[in-house]
Amino acid sequence: MTMQFIFLGLDPKTVDRQALVLSERLGIPQISMQRLFSQFMRDRLSEELRTIQQPGALTSQEAVKLAMLEVRLRQPDARQGWILTDFPICVPQAKSLNLFLEYMGYPQVRAIYLTRSHSPELSAIVEYYQTLNCLIPVDVETTAQMTQRSIVEHLQIATYVSCCQQ
């Protein structure tokens, strides 16, 4: 069984820190779209990306990011799961990502929303994942350790629920 999560939140440091801790705990990679995009400009992914892109395909930034993500998710360390940060940041990207993950054969991703209070900037994407019934809201007003404990507790409940629904 693979585990895949999207971390959402306005504070990039908190999102990265919590994603990294969970990544290490579960033994799955944290994939930062921001870092992946930067690496893309200077390493071998650019060559692999050219083999995936078809002539005449859209060259929008979102299409490029999804193609880069495909290359990354096909690497051996991501076979058991992954944690994605810095993407998606809007509903159209989230919809594209869901279609892409469905195409790749992944089950429904869980979105972990790290929040201190209501965030108008993220309300649309939060509502989107709520409608898919895959949003896990986590209050980060506490210490980093308590936040991590809360995330793990939510995931154990979510894992139990998803196992019972099969």
CSV table of C-alpha atoms in Angstrom, one decimal:
chain,number,residue,atom,x,y,z
A,1,MET,CA,0.0,0.0,0.0
A,2,THR,CA,1.4,3.4,-0.9
A,3,MET,CA,1.0,6.5,1.1
A,4,GLN,CA,0.7,9.9,-0.6
A,5,PHE,CA,0.1,13.2,1.1
A,6,ILE,CA,-0.1,16.9,0.1
A,7,PHE,CA,0.8,19.4,2.8
A,8,LEU,CA,-1.0,22.7,2.6
A,9,GLY,CA,-0.3,25.8,4.6
A,10,LEU,CA,0.7,29.5,4.5
A,11,ASP,CA,3.9,29.1,6.5
A,12,PRO,CA,6.4,27.3,4.2
A,13,LYS,CA,8.8,26.7,7.1
A,14,THR,CA,6.1,24.9,9.2
A,15,VAL,CA,4.9,22.9,6.2
A,16,ASP,CA,8.5,21.8,5.2
A,17,ARG,CA,9.4,21.0,8.8
A,18,GLN,CA,6.3,18.9,9.4
A,19,ALA,CA,6.5,17.2,6.0
A,20,LEU,CA,10.1,16.3,6.7
A,21,VAL,CA,9.4,14.8,10.1
A,22,LEU,CA,6.6,12.7,8.7
A,23,SER,CA,8.7,11.7,5.7
A,24,GLU,CA,11.4,10.4,8.0
A,25,ARG,CA,9.0,8.7,10.2
A,26,LEU,CA,7.2,6.9,7.4
A,27,GLY,CA,10.4,6.3,5.3
A,28,ILE,CA,9.0,8.0,2.2
A,29,PRO,CA,10.4,11.0,0.4
A,30,GLN,CA,9.3,14.6,0.8
A,31,ILE,CA,8.9,16.1,-2.6
A,32,SER,CA,9.1,19.9,-2.6
A,33,MET,CA,7.9,21.2,-5.9
A,34,GLN,CA,9.9,24.4,-5.4
A,35,ARG,CA,13.1,22.5,-4.9
A,36,LEU,CA,12.2,20.0,-7.7
A,37,PHE,CA,11.7,22.8,-10.1
A,38,SER,CA,15.0,24.4,-9.1
A,39,GLN,CA,16.8,21.1,-9.5
A,40,PHE,CA,15.1,20.5,-12.8
A,41,MET,CA,17.1,23.4,-14.3
A,42,ARG,CA,20.4,21.8,-13.5
A,43,ASP,CA,20.3,18.0,-13.3
A,44,ARG,CA,19.3,14.9,-15.3
A,45,LEU,CA,15.5,15.4,-14.9
A,46,SER,CA,15.6,17.8,-17.8
A,47,GLU,CA,16.8,15.0,-20.1
A,48,GLU,CA,14.2,12.5,-18.8
A,49,LEU,CA,11.5,15.2,-19.2
A,50,ARG,CA,12.2,15.6,-22.9
A,51,THR,CA,11.5,11.9,-23.4
A,52,ILE,CA,8.1,12.3,-21.7
A,53,GLN,CA,6.9,15.4,-23.5
A,54,GLN,CA,5.2,14.9,-26.8
A,55,PRO,CA,5.7,17.3,-29.7
A,56,GLY,CA,3.1,20.0,-29.8
A,57,ALA,CA,2.1,19.4,-26.2
A,58,LEU,CA,1.2,22.4,-23.9
A,59,THR,CA,4.3,24.0,-22.4
A,60,SER,CA,2.5,25.7,-19.5
A,61,GLN,CA,4.3,25.8,-16.2
A,62,GLU,CA,1.7,23.5,-14.7
A,63,ALA,CA,2.2,20.9,-17.5
A,64,VAL,CA,6.0,21.1,-16.9
A,65,LYS,CA,5.5,20.7,-13.2
A,66,LEU,CA,3.3,17.6,-13.7
A,67,ALA,CA,5.8,16.1,-16.1
A,68,MET,CA,8.6,16.7,-13.6
A,69,LEU,CA,6.5,15.2,-10.9
A,70,GLU,CA,5.9,12.1,-13.0
A,71,VAL,CA,9.6,11.6,-13.5
A,72,ARG,CA,10.2,12.0,-9.8
A,73,LEU,CA,7.3,9.7,-8.7
A,74,ARG,CA,8.7,7.0,-11.0
A,75,GLN,CA,12.0,6.9,-9.0
A,76,PRO,CA,12.5,3.9,-6.7
A,77,ASP,CA,12.4,5.8,-3.4
A,78,ALA,CA,8.9,7.1,-4.2
A,79,ARG,CA,7.3,3.7,-4.8
A,80,GLN,CA,6.0,3.3,-1.3
A,81,GLY,CA,4.7,6.8,-1.1
A,82,TRP,CA,5.6,10.4,-0.9
A,83,ILE,CA,4.7,13.8,0.6
A,84,LEU,CA,4.3,16.7,-1.7
A,85,THR,CA,4.7,20.3,-0.7
A,86,ASP,CA,4.5,23.6,-2.6
A,87,PHE,CA,2.0,22.2,-5.1
A,88,PRO,CA,-0.9,22.5,-5.8
A,89,ILE,CA,-1.5,26.1,-4.8
A,90,CYS,CA,-4.9,26.6,-6.5
A,91,VAL,CA,-7.9,24.6,-7.4
A,92,PRO,CA,-7.1,24.2,-11.2
A,93,GLN,CA,-3.7,22.7,-10.2
A,94,ALA,CA,-5.4,20.4,-7.6
A,95,LYS,CA,-7.8,19.1,-10.2
A,96,SER,CA,-5.0,18.6,-12.7
A,97,LEU,CA,-3.0,16.8,-10.0
A,98,ASN,CA,-5.9,14.5,-9.1
A,99,LEU,CA,-6.4,13.6,-12.8
A,100,PHE,CA,-2.6,13.0,-13.2
A,101,LEU,CA,-2.5,10.8,-10.0
A,102,GLU,CA,-5.5,8.8,-11.2
A,103,TYR,CA,-3.8,8.3,-14.5
A,104,MET,CA,-0.7,7.0,-12.7
A,105,GLY,CA,-2.8,4.6,-10.7
A,106,TYR,CA,-2.6,6.2,-7.3
A,107,PRO,CA,-5.5,6.1,-4.8
A,108,GLN,CA,-7.0,9.3,-3.5
A,109,VAL,CA,-4.3,11.5,-2.0
A,110,ARG,CA,-4.8,13.0,1.5
A,111,ALA,CA,-4.3,16.7,1.9
A,112,ILE,CA,-3.0,17.7,5.3
A,113,TYR,CA,-3.8,21.4,6.0
A,114,LEU,CA,-1.6,23.0,8.5
A,115,THR,CA,-3.4,26.1,9.8
A,116,ARG,CA,-3.2,28.6,12.5
A,117,SER,CA,-6.5,30.2,11.7
A,118,HIS,CA,-8.8,30.6,8.7
A,119,SER,CA,-6.7,31.5,5.6
A,120,PRO,CA,-8.6,33.2,2.9
A,121,GLU,CA,-5.7,32.6,0.5
A,122,LEU,CA,-6.2,28.9,0.8
A,123,SER,CA,-9.9,28.7,1.3
A,124,ALA,CA,-10.7,27.6,-2.3
A,125,ILE,CA,-8.2,24.7,-2.3
A,126,VAL,CA,-9.2,23.7,1.2
A,127,GLU,CA,-12.8,23.6,0.2
A,128,TYR,CA,-11.9,21.5,-2.9
A,129,TYR,CA,-10.2,18.8,-0.8
A,130,GLN,CA,-13.1,18.9,1.7
A,131,THR,CA,-15.5,18.1,-1.1
A,132,LEU,CA,-13.3,15.1,-2.0
A,133,ASN,CA,-13.5,14.1,1.7
A,134,CYS,CA,-9.7,13.8,1.9
A,135,LEU,CA,-8.8,16.9,3.9
A,136,ILE,CA,-7.1,16.5,7.3
A,137,PRO,CA,-7.0,19.9,9.1
A,138,VAL,CA,-4.3,20.2,11.8
A,139,ASP,CA,-4.0,23.2,14.1
A,140,VAL,CA,-0.4,24.3,14.3
A,141,GLU,CA,-0.8,26.8,17.2
A,142,THR,CA,1.0,24.2,19.4
A,143,THR,CA,4.6,23.0,19.5
A,144,ALA,CA,6.1,21.2,16.5
A,145,GLN,CA,6.1,17.9,18.5
A,146,MET,CA,2.4,18.3,19.3
A,147,THR,CA,1.6,19.2,15.7
A,148,GLN,CA,3.4,16.0,14.5
A,149,ARG,CA,1.6,13.9,17.1
A,150,SER,CA,-1.7,15.3,15.9
A,151,ILE,CA,-0.8,14.5,12.3
A,152,VAL,CA,0.0,10.9,13.1
A,153,GLU,CA,-3.2,10.5,15.1
A,154,HIS,CA,-5.2,11.8,12.2
A,155,LEU,CA,-3.4,9.5,9.8
A,156,GLN,CA,-4.0,6.5,12.0
A,157,ILE,CA,-7.7,7.3,12.0
A,158,ALA,CA,-7.7,7.9,8.3
A,159,THR,CA,-5.9,4.6,7.6
A,160,TYR,CA,-8.4,2.7,9.8
A,161,VAL,CA,-11.3,4.3,8.0
A,162,SER,CA,-10.0,3.7,4.5
A,163,CYS,CA,-9.2,0.0,5.4
A,164,CYS,CA,-12.7,-0.5,6.7
A,165,GLN,CA,-14.3,1.0,3.6
A,166,GLN,CA,-12.6,-1.6,1.3
